[in-house]
mmCIF file of C-alpha atoms in Angstrom:
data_model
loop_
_atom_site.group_PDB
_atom_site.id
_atom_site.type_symbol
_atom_site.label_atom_id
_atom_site.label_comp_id
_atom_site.label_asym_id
_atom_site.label_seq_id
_atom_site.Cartn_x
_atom_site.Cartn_y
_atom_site.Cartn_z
ATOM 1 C CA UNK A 30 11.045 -4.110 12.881
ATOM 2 C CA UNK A 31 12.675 -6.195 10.241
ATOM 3 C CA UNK A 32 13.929 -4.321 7.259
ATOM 4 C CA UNK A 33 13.455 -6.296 4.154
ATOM 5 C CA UNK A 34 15.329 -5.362 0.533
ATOM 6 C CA UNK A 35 14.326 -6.815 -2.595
ATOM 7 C CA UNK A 36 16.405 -6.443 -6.126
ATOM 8 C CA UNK A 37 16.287 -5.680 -8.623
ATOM 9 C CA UNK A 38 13.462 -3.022 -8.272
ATOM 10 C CA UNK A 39 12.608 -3.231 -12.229
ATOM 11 C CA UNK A 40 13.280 -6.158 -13.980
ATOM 12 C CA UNK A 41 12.689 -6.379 -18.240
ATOM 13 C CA UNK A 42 12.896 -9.624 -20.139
ATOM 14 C CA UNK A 43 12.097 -11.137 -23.526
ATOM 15 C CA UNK A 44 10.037 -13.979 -22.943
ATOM 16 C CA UNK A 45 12.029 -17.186 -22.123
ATOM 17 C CA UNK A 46 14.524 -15.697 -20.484
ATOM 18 C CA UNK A 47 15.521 -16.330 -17.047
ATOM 19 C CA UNK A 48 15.906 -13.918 -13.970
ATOM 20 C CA UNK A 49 16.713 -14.051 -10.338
ATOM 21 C CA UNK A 50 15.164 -11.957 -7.786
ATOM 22 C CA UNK A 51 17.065 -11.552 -4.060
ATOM 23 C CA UNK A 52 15.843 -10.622 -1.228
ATOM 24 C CA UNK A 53 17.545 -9.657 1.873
ATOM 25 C CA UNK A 54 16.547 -9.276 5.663
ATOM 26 C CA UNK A 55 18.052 -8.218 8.178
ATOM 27 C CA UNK A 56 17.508 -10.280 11.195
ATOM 28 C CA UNK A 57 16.358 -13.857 12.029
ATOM 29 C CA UNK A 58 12.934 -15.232 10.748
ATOM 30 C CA UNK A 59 10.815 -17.915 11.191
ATOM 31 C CA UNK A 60 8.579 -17.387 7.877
ATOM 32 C CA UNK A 61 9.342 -16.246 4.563
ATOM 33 C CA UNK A 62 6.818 -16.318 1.694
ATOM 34 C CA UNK A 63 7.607 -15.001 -1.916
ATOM 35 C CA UNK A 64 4.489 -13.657 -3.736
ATOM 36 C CA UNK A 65 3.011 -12.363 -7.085
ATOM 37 C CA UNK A 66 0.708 -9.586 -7.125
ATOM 38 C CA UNK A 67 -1.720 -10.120 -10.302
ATOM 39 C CA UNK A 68 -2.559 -6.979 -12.071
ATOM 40 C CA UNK A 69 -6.054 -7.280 -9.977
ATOM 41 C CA UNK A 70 -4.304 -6.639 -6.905
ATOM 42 C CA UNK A 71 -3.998 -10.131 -5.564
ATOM 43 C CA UNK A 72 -1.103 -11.344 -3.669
ATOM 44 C CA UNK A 73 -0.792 -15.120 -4.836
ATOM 45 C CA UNK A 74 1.591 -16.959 -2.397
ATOM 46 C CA UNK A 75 4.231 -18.766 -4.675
ATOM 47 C CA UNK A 76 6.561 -20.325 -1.905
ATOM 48 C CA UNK A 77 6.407 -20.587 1.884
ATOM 49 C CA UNK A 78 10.284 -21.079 2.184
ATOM 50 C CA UNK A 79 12.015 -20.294 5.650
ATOM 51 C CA UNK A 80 14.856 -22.158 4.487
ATOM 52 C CA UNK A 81 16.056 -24.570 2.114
ATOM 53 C CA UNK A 82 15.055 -24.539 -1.296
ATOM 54 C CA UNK A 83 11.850 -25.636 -3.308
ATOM 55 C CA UNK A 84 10.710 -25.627 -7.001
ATOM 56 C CA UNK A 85 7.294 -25.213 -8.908
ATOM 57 C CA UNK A 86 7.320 -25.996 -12.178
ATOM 58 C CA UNK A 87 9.647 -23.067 -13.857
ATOM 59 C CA UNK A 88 9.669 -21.170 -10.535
ATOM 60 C CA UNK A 89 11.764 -22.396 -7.586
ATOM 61 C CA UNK A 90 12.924 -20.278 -4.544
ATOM 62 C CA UNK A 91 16.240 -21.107 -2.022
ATOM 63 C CA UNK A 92 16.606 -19.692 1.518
ATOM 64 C CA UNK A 93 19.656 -19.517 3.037
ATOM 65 C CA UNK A 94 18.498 -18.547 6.161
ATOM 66 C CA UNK A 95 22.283 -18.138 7.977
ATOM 67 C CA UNK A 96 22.919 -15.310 5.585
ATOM 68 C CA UNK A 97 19.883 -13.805 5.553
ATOM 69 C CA UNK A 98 18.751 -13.799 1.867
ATOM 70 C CA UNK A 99 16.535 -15.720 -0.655
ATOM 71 C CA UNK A 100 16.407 -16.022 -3.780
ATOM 72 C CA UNK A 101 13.534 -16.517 -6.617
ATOM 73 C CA UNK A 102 14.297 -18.383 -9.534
ATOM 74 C CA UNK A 103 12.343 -17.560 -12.762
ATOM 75 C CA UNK A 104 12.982 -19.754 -15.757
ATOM 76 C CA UNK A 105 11.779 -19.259 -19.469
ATOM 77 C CA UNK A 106 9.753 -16.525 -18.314
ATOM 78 C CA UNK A 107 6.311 -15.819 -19.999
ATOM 79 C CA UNK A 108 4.635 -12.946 -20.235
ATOM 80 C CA UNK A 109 1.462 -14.243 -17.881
ATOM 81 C CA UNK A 110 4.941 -13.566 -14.901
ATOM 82 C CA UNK A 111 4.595 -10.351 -15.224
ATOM 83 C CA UNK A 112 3.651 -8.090 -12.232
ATOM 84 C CA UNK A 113 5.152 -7.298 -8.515
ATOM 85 C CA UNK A 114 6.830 -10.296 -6.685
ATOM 86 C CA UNK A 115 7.319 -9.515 -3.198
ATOM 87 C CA UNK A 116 9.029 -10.841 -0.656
ATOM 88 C CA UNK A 117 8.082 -10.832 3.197
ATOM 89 C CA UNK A 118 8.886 -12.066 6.540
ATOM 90 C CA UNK A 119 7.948 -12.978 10.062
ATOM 91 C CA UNK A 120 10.254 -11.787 13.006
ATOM 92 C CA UNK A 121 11.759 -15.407 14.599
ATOM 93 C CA UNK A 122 11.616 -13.242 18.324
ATOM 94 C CA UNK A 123 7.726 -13.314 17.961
ATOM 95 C CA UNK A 124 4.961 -15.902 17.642
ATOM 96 C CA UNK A 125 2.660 -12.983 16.569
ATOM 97 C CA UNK A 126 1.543 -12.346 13.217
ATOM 98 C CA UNK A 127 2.732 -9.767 11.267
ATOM 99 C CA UNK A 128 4.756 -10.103 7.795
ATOM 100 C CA UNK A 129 7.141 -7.322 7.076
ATOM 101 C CA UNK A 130 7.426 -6.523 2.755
ATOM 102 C CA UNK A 131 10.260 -5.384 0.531
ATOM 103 C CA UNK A 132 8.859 -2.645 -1.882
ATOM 104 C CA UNK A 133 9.065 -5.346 -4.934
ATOM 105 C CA UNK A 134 10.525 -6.290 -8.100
ATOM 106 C CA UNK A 135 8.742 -5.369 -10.966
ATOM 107 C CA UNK A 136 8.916 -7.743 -13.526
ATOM 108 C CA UNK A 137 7.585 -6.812 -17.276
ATOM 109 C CA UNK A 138 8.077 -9.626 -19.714
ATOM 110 C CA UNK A 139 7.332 -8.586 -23.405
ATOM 111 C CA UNK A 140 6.562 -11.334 -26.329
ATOM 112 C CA UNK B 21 -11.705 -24.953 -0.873
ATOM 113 C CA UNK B 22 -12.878 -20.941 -1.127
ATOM 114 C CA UNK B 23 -9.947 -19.182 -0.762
ATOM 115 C CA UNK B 24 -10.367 -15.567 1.276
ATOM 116 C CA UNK B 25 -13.234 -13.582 0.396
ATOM 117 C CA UNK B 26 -12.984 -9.593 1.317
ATOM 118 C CA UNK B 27 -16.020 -7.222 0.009
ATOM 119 C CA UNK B 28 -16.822 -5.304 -1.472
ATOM 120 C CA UNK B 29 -13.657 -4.962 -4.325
ATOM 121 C CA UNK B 30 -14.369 -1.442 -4.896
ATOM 122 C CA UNK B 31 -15.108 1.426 -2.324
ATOM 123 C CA UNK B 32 -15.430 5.186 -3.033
ATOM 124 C CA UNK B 33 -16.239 7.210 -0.285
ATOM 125 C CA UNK B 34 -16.339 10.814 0.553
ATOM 126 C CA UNK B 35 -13.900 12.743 3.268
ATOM 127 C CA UNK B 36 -15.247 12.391 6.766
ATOM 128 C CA UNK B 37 -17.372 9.571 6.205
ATOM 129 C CA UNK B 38 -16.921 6.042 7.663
ATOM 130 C CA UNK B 39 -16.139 2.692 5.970
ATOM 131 C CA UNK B 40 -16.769 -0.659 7.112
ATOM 132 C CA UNK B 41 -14.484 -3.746 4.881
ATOM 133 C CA UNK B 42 -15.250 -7.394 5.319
ATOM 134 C CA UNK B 43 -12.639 -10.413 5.744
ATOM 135 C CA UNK B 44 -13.846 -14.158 5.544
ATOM 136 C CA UNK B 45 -10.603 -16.570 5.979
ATOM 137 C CA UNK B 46 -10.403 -19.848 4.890
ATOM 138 C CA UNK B 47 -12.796 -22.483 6.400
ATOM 139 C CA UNK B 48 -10.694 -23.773 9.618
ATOM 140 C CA UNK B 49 -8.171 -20.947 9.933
ATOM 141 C CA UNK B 50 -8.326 -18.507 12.908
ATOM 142 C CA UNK B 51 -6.065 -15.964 11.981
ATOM 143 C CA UNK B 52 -7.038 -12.769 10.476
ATOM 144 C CA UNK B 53 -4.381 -10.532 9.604
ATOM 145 C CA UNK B 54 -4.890 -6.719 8.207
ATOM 146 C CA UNK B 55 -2.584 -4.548 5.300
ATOM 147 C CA UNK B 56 -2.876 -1.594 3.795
ATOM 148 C CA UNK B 57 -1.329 -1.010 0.599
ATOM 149 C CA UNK B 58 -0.406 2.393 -0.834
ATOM 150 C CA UNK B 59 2.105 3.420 -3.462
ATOM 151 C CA UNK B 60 4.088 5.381 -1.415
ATOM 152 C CA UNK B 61 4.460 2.905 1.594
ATOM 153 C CA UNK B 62 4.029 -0.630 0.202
ATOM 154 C CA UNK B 63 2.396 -2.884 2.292
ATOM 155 C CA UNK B 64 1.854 -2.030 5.575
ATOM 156 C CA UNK B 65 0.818 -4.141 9.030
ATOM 157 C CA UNK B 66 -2.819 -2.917 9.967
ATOM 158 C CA UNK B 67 -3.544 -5.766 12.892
ATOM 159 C CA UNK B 68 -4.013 -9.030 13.368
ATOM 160 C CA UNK B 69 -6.832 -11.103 14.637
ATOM 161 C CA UNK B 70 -6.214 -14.881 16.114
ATOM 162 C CA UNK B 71 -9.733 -15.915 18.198
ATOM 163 C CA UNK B 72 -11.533 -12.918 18.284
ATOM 164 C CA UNK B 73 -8.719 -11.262 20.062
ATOM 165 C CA UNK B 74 -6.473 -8.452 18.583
ATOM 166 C CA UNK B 75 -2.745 -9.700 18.868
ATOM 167 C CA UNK B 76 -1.003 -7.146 17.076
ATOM 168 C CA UNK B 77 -1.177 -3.432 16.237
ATOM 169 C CA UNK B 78 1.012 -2.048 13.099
ATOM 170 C CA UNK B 79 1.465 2.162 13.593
ATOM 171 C CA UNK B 80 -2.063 3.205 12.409
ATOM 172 C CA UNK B 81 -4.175 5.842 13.858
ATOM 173 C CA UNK B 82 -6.926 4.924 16.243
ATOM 174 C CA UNK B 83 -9.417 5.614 13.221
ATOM 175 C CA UNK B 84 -8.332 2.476 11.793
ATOM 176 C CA UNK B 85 -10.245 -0.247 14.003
ATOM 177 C CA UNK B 86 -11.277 -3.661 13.827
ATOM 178 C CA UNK B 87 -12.751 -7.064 15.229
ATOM 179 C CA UNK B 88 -13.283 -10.888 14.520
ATOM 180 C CA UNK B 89 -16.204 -12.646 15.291
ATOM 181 C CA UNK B 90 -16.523 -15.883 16.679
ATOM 182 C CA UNK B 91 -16.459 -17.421 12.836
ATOM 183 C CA UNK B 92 -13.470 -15.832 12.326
ATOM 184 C CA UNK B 93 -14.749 -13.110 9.942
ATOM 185 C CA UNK B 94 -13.068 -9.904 10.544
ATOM 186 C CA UNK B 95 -14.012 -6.642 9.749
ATOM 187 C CA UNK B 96 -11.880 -3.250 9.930
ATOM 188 C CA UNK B 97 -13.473 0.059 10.115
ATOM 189 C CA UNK B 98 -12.046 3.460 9.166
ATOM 190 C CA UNK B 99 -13.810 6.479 11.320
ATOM 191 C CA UNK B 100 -13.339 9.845 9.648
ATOM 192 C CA UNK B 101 -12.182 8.880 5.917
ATOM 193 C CA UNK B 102 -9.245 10.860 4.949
ATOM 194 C CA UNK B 103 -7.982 11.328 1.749
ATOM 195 C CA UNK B 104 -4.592 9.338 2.502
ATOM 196 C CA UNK B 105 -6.606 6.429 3.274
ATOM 197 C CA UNK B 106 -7.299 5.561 -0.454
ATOM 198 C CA UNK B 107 -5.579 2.382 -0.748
ATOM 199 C CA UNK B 108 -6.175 -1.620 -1.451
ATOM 200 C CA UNK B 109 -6.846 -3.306 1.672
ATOM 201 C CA UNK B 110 -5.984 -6.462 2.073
ATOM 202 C CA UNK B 111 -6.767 -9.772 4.190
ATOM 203 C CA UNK B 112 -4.498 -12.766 5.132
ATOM 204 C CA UNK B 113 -5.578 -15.734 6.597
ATOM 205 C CA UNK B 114 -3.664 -18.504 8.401
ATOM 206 C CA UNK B 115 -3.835 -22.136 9.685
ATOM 207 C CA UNK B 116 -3.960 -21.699 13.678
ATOM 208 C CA UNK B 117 -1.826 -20.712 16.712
ATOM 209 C CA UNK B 118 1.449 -21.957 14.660
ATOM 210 C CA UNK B 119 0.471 -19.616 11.887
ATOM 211 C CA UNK B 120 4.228 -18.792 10.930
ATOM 212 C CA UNK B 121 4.411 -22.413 10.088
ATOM 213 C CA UNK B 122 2.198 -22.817 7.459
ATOM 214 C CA UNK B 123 1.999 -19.429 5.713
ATOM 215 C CA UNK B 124 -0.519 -16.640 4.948
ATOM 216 C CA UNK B 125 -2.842 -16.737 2.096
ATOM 217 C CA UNK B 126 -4.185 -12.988 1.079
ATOM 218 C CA UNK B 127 -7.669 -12.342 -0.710
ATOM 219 C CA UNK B 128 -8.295 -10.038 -3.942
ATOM 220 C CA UNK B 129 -8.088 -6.689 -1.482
ATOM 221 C CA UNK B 130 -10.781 -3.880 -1.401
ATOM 222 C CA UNK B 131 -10.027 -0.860 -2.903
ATOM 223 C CA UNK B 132 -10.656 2.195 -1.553
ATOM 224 C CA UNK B 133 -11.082 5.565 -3.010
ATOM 225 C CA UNK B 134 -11.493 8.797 -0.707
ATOM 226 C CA UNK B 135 -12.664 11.854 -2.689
#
């Protein structure tokens, strides 16, 4: 299967700064979504981005799908971002459904 | 529109005992996909239901199981609880056929607790 990598694994910020998140994958997809896990458990789906790049209000995300990486873009973070943002993907050589996760960033942003 | 419902939230069970979870996707989308997630493995491929056929299998025992009904609710069962199978469960839903296209959305999970 597709290995995914996600850095950092920790991530600590004062509240409004910024941070980038990477993930890398190592072979061609046709789906990658970048989640937040709430501290509930819930995976809320913050981008569906298999390439290209998109923006949400202080979040936006940027696939470069060539080189096998994407990147989420956190601006004047808040401490409501905290939690586990994960990465995952679907392997291009199958129509079937499965996602494949990186273990997470942990992100902890104090006042 | 309701988003993906699983219940129950919270599960505790005994060893050797049998547990039944419950998956309604999104009004409209056929796909039912399956994860297990557990500190020491992240989040793990259970299966994944598209039409009330199973499409995939992740690397689970056979005493993980499940269906979807012709609504597209799923259920998974777990025969013979064992205490590696506390986890959160969770449920993904997607559009159609073309699921890759348009995304997964995941419910709250159900967590389960073997003692």
């Amino acid at each position: 299967g597709i290995q995914v990598e996600q850095s950092p694994p920790d991530l600590i910020l004062q509240e409004g700064a910024n941070s980038t998140l990477r993930c890398n994958f190592s072979d061609s997809v046709n789906n990658l979504q970048w989640f937040h896990q709430n501290p509930w458990g819930q995976l809320i789906n913050l981008f569906y981005i298999p390439s290209g790049t998109k923006q949400n209000g202080r979040l936006s995300a940027t696939t470069v799908a060539t080189e096998r990486y994407s990147l989420l873009y956190i601006s004047s973070s808040q401490t409501t971002d905290s939690g586990v943002y994960f990465c995952a993907v679907s392997d291009r050589g199958s129509t079937l459904g499965r996602l494949y996760f990186g273990r997470g960033t942990q992100l902890t942003v104090w006042p | 529109k309701a988003g993906v419902t699983q219940t129950p939230r919270y599960l505790i069970k005994t060893r050797g005992q049998q547990v039944t979870l419950s998956c309604s996707p999104i009004s409209g989308h056929r796909s039912v996909s399956w994860y297990q997630q557990t500190p020491g493995q992240g989040l793990q491929f259970l299966f994944e239901y598209f039409s009330e056929t199973q499409r995939n299998k992740g690397n689970f025992p056979g005493r993980f199981s499940g269906r979807q009904f012709s609504n597209s609710r799923s259920e998974m069962n777990v025969s013979t609880l064992e205490l590696g199978d506390s986890a959160l469960y969770l449920c993904a839903s997607s559009l159609g056929e073309y699921r890759e296209r348009y995304g997964y959305t995941f419910g709250s999970g159900t967590r389960l607790t073997v003692v």
